Short mmCIF file of C-alpha atoms in Angstrom, two decimals:
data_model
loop_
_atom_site.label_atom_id
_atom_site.label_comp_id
_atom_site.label_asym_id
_atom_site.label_seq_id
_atom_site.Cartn_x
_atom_site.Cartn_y
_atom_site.Cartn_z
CA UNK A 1 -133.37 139.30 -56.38
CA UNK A 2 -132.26 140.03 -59.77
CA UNK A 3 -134.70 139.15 -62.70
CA UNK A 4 -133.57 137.89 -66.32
CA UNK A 5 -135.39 136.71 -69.09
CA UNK A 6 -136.20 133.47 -70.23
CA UNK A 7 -133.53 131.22 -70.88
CA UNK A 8 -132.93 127.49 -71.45
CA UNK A 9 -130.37 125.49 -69.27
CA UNK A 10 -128.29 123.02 -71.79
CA UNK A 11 -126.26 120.33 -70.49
CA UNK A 12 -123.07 120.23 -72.15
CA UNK A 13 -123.68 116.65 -73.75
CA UNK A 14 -121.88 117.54 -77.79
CA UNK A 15 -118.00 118.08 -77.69
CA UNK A 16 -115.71 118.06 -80.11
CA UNK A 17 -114.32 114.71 -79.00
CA UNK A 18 -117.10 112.52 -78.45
CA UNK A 19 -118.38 114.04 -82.48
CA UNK A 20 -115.02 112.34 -83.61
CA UNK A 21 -116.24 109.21 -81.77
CA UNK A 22 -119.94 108.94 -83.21
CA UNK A 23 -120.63 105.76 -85.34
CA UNK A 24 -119.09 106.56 -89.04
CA UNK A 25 -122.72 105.05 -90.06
CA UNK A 26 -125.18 107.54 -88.31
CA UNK A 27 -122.81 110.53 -89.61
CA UNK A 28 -123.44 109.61 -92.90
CA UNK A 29 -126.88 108.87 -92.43
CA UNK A 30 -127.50 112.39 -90.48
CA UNK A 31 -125.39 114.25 -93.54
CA UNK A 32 -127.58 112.35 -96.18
CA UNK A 33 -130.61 112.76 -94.41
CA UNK A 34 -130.00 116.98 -93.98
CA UNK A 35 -128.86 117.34 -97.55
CA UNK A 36 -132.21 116.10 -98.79
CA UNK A 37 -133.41 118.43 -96.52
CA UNK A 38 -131.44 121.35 -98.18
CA UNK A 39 -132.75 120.18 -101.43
CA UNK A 40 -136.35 120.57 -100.43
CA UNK A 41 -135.95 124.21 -99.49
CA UNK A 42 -135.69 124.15 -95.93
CA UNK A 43 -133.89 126.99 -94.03
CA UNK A 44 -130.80 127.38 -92.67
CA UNK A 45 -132.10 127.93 -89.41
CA UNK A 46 -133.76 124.12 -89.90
CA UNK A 47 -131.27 122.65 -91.22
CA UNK A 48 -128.51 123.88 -87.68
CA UNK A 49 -131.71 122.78 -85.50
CA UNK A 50 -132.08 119.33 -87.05
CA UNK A 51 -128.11 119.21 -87.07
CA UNK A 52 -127.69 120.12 -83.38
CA UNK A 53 -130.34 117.36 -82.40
CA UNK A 54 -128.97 114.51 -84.59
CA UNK A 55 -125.43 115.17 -82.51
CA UNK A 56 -127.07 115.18 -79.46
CA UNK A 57 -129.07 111.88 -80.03
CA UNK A 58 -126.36 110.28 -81.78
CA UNK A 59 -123.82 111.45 -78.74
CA UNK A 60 -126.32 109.81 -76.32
CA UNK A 61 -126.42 106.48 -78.13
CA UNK A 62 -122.47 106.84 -78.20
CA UNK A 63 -122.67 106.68 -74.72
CA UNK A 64 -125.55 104.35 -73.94
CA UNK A 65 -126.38 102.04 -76.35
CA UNK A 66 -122.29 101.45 -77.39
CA UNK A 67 -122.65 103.47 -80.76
CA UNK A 68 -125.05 101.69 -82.22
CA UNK A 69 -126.15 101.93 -86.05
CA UNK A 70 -129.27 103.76 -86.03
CA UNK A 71 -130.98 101.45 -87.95
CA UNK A 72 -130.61 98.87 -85.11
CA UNK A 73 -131.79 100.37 -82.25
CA UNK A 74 -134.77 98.62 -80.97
CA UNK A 75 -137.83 99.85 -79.29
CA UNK A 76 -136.75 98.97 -76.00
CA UNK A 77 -132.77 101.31 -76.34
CA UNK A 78 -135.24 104.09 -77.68
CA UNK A 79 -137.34 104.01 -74.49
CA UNK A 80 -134.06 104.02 -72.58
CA UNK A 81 -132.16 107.15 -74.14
CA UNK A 82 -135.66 108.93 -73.52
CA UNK A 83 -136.03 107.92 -69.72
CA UNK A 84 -132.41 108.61 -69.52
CA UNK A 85 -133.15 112.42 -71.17
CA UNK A 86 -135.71 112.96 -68.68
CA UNK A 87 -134.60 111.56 -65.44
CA UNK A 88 -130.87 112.12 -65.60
CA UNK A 89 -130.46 115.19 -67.98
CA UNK A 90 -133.83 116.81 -66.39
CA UNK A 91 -135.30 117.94 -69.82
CA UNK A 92 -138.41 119.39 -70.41
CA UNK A 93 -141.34 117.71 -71.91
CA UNK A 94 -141.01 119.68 -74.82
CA UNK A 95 -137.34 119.87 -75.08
CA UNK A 96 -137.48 115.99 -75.63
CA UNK A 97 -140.59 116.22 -78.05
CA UNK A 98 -138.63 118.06 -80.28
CA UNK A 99 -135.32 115.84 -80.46
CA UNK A 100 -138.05 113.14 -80.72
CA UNK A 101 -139.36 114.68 -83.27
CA UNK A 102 -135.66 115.55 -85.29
CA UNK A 103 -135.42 111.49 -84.68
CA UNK A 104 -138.25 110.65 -86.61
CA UNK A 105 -138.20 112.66 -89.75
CA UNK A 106 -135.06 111.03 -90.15
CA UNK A 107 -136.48 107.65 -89.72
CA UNK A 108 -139.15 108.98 -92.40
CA UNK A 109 -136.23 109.53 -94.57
CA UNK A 110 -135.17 105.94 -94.31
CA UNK A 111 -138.57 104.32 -94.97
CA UNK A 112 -139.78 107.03 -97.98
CA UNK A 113 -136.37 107.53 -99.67
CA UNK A 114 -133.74 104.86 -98.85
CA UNK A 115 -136.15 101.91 -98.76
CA UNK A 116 -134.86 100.57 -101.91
CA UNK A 117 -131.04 100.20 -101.00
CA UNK A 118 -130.18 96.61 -99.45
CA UNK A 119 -129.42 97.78 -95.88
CA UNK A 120 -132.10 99.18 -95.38
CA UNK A 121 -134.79 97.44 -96.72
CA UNK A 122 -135.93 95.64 -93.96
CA UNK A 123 -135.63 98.79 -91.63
CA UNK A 124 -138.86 99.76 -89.67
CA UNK A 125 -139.68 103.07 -87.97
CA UNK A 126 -140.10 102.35 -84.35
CA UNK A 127 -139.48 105.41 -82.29
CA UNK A 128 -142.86 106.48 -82.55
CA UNK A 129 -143.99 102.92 -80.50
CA UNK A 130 -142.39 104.91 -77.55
CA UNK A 131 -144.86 107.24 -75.46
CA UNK A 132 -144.03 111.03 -75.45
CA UNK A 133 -143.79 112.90 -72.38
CA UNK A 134 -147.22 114.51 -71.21
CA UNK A 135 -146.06 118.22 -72.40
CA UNK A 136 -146.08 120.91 -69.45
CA UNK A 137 -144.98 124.08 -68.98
CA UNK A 138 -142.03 124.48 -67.51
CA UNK A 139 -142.05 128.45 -67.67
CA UNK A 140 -144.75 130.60 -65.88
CA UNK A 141 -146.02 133.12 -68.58
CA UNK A 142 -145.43 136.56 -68.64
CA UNK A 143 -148.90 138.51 -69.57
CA UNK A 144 -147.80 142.58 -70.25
CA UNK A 145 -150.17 145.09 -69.21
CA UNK A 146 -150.23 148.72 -70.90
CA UNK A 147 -149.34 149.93 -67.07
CA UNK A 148 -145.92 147.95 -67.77
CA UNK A 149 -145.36 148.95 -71.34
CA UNK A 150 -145.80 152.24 -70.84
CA UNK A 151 -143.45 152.21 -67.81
CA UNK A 152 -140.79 150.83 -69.46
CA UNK A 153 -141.04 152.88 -72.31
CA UNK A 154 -140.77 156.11 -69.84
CA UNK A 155 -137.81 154.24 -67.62
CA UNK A 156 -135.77 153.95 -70.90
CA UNK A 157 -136.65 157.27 -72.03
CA UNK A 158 -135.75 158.34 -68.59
CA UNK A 159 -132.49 156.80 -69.04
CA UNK A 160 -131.82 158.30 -72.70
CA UNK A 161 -131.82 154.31 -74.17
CA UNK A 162 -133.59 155.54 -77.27
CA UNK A 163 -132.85 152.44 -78.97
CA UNK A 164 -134.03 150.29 -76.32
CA UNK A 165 -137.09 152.37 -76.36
CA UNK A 166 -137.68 152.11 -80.29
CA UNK A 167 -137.19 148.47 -80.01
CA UNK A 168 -139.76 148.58 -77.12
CA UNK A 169 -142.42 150.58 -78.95
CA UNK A 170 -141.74 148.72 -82.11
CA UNK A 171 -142.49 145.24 -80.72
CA UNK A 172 -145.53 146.82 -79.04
CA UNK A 173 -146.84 148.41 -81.75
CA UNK A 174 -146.67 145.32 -83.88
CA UNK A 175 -145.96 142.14 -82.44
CA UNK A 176 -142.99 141.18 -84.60
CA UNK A 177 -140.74 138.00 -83.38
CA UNK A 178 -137.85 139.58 -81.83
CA UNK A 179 -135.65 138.05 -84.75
CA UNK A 180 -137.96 139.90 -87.14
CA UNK A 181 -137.43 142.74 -85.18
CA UNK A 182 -133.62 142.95 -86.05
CA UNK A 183 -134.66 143.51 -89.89
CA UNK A 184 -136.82 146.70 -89.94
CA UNK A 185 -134.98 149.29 -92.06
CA UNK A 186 -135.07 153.09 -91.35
CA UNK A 187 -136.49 153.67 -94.65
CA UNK A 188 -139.93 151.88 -93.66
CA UNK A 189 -141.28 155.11 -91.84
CA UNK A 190 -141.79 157.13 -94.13
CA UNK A 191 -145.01 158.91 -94.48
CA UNK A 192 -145.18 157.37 -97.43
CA UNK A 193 -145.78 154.25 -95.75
CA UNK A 194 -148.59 155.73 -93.89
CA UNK A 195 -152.11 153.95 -94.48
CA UNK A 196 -155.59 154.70 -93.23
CA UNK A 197 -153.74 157.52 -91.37
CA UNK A 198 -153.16 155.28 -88.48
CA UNK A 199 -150.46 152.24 -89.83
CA UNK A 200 -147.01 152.30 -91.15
CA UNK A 201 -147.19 149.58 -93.61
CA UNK A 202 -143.03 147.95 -94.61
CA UNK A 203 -142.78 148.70 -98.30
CA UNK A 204 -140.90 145.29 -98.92
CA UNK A 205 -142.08 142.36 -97.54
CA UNK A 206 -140.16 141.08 -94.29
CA UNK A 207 -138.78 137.60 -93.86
CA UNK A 208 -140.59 135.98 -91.07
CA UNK A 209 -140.97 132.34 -89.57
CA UNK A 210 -142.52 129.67 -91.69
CA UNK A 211 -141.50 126.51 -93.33
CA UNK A 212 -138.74 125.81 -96.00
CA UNK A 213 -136.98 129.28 -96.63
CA UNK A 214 -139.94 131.19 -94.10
CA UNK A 215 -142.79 133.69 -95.18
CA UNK A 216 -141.71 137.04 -96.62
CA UNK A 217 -145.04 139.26 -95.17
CA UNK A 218 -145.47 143.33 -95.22
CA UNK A 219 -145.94 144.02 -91.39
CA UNK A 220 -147.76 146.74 -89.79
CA UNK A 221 -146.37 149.29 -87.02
CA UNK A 222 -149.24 151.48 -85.20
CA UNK A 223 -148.66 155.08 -85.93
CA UNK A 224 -148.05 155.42 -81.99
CA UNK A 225 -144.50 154.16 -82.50
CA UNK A 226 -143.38 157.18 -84.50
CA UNK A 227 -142.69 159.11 -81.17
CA UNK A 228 -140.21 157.02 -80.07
CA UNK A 229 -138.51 156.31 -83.36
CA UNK A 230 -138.22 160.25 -83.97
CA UNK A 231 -136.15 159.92 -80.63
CA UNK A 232 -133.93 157.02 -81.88
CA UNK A 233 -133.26 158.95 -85.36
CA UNK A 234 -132.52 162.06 -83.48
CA UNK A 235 -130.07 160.35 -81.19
CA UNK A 236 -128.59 158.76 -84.42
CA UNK A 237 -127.69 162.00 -85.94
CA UNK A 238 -126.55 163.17 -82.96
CA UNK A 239 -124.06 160.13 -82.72
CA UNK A 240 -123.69 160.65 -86.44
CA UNK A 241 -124.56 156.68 -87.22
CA UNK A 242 -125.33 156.12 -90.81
CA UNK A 243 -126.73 153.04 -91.41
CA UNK A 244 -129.95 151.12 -93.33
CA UNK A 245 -131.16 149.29 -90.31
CA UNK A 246 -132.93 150.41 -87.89
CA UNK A 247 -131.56 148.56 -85.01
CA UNK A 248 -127.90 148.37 -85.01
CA UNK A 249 -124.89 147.68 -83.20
CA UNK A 250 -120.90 148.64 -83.08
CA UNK A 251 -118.89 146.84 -85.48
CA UNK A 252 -115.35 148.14 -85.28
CA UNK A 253 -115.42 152.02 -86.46
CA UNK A 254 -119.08 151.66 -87.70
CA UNK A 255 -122.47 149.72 -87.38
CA UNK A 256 -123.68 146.64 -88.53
CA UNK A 257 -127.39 144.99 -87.84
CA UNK A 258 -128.49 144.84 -84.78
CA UNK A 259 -128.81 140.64 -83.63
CA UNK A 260 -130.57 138.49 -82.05
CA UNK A 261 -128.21 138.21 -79.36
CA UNK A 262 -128.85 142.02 -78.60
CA UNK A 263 -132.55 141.29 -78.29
CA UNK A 264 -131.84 139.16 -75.58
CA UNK A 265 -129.47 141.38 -73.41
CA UNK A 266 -132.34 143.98 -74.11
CA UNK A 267 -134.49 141.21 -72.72
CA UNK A 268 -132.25 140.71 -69.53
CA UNK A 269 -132.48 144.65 -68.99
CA UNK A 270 -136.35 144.86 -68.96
CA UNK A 271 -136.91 142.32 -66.73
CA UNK A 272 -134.27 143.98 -64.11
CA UNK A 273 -136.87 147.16 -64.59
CA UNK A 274 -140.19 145.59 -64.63
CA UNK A 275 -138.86 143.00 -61.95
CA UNK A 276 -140.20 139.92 -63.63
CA UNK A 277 -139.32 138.00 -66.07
CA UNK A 278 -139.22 139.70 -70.07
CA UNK A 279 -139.09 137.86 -73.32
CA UNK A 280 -140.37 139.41 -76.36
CA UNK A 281 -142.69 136.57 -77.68
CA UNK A 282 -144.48 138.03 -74.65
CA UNK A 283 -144.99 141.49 -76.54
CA UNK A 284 -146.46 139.51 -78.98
CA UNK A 285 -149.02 137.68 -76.89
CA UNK A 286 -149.72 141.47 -75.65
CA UNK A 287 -150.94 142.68 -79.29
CA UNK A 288 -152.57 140.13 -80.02
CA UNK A 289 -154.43 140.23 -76.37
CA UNK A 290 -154.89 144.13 -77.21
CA UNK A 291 -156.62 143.66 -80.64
CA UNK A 292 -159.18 141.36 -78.94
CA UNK A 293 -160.12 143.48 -76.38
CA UNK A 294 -160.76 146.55 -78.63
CA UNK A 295 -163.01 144.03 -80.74
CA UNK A 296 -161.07 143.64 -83.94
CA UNK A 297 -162.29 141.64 -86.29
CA UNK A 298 -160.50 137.97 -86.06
CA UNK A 299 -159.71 138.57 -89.71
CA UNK A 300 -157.93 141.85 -89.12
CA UNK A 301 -155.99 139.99 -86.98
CA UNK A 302 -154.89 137.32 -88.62
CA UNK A 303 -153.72 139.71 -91.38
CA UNK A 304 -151.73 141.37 -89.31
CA UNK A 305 -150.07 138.42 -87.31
CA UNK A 306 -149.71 136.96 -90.64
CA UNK A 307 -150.99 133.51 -89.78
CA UNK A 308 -152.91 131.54 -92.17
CA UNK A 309 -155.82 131.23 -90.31
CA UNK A 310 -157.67 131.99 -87.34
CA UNK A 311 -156.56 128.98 -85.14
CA UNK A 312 -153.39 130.67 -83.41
CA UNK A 313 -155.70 133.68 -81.71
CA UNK A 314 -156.85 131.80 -78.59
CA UNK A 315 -153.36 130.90 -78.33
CA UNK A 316 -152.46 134.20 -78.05
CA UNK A 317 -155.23 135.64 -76.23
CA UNK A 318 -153.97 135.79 -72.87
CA UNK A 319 -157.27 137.54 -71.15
CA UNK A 320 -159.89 135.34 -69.61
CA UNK A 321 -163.10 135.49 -70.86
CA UNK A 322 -164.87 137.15 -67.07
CA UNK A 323 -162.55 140.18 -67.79
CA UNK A 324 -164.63 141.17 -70.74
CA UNK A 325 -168.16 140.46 -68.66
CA UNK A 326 -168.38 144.26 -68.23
CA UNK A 327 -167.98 145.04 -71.67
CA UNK A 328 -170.99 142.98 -72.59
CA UNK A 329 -173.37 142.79 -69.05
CA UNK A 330 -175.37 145.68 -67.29
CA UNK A 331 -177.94 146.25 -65.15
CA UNK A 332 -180.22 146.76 -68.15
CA UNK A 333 -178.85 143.30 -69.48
CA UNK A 334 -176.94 142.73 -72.79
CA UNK A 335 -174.93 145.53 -74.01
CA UNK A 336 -174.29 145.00 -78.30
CA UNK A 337 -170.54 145.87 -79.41
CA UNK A 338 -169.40 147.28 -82.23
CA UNK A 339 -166.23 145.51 -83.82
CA UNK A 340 -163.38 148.39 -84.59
CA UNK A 341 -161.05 148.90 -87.25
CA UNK A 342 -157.36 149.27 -86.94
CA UNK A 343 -158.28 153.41 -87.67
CA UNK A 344 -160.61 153.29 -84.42
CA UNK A 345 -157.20 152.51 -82.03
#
């Protein structure tokens, strides 16, 4: 059986001719509504999301409620697009959560910004009366072990895919998002950017995922990954590629930056090796996991992660609590642990 990673099944429910058939009303509603967004600073990224959701909802009432204005639709047509989501179109819990969720910041929009206009005045947010799915996984987790890193890290090696490897090693040695992945530049790894003898930290900070336009954070890269990027800049010369980012793809005669999409055919080709399913938020679950079991400080942590507090490290923490029992139990009772520094790994 061949492994991928994870993926999301979509049904095809947005074409080009039922967007040409959606109530004149709730288009101009869903463009006002996403260019207050834009003036408020929120990303691109946000802005497509919230986009793709408002078609999909406003295809659905198209086809259920008779393209009904939004500002109609009663508690009970709300109840029925969601039952309809989840029984006929088999989402997830969390897939309709978050269309839910698209729904009703543009219903806040209504009631905080167009209140005063005459239609709608009198218009009252309702979706909220309606009961959210209980959320459940729908994905059994994928929890790395060094055993497997390291493995694929020698398969690739094995198989001269330096870049794969970097991109590997990278991930692993600092728990970047795979789309923050795609904007590491050669020129961070320099020894220059050497601290504490045991860190690359990025000269320039990195844009990562956050609210509005995102975070811009430095990031930090264990020293451990320089083996395999000396590999991937000694393959580079060798195929005489010239180019600022460290991850990079054909683009005619030359390179361009590597994408997102080629994270996720990397993603596809280490779960065919490992023979279980890969996605790199996993990686990140995996540092995070690491750091805790080598006793770092929850503060070193969240510096590194760059999270703004220490809330998101259970979430991340994927060992159970027994697995550390012979870290801290003996025969002689209690053993005392000393938290490490980043230096100490």
């Amino acid at each position: 059986m061949v492994v991928k990673g994870r993926s999301t099944v979509y049904n095809k429910i947005v074409t080009d001719e039922k967007k040409s058939l959606i109530n004149k009303n709730n288009i101009e509603l869903m463009e006002d509504f996403l260019d207050y967004l834009q003036s408020i600073g929120r990303s691109n990224e946000t802005l497509s999301a919230y986009r793709n959701d408002l078609y999909i909802y406003f295809v659905l009432v198209l086809d259920l409620l008779d393209n009904k204005d939004f500002i109609y639709i009663t508690k009970r047509e709300f109840a029925k697009i969601q039952s309809y989501c989840i029984n006929q179109l088999q989402w997830s819990s969390s897939r309709v959560r978050r269309v839910k969720s698209t729904v009703s910041s543009m219903s806040n929009f209504i009631t905080d910004i167009l209140d005063e206009e005459e239609k709608y005045k009198d218009f009252k947010k309702t979706i909220n009366k309606i009961e959210s799915p209980v959320k459940e996984p729908v994905r059994e987790k994928t929890v790395l072990t060094d055993e497997q890193i390291q493995f694929l890290l020698d398969t690739l090696i094995e198989q001269e895919q330096y870049q794969k490897a970097c991109v590997l090693s990278l991930a692993a040695c600092c728990g970047a998002r795979k789309s923050e992945l795609t904007r590491f530049k050669v020129e961070y790894f320099k020894n220059d950017n050497i601290i504490f003898n045991a860190v690359y930290k990025t000269p320039e900070k990195i844009k990562t995922k956050g609210r509005g336009k995102g975070k811009f954070l430095h990031k930090y890269i264990l020293l451990e990954f320089k083996k395999y990027f000396d590999l991937w800049m000694k393959e580079r010369e060798r195929l005489g590629i010239d180019s600022e980012w460290l991850f990079i793809t054909k683009d005619g005669d030359g390179y361009k930056q590597a994408s997102i999409t080629l994270m996720d055919s990397y993603a596809d080709s280490f779960s065919k090796i490992l023979n279980i399913p890969f996605y790199f938020h996993s990686v990140r679950h995996y540092v995070v996991t690491k750091f805790r079991k080598l006793n770092l400080p929850s503060n070193v942590i969240v510096e590194w992660t760059g999270w703004n507090d220490e809330s998101m490290i259970s979430v991340y923490d994927d060992s159970e609590a027994i697995d550390d029992f012979g870290k801290y139990f003996s025969a002689d009772g209690i053993v005392s642990q000393e938290q490490k520094t980043i230096s100490d790994l």
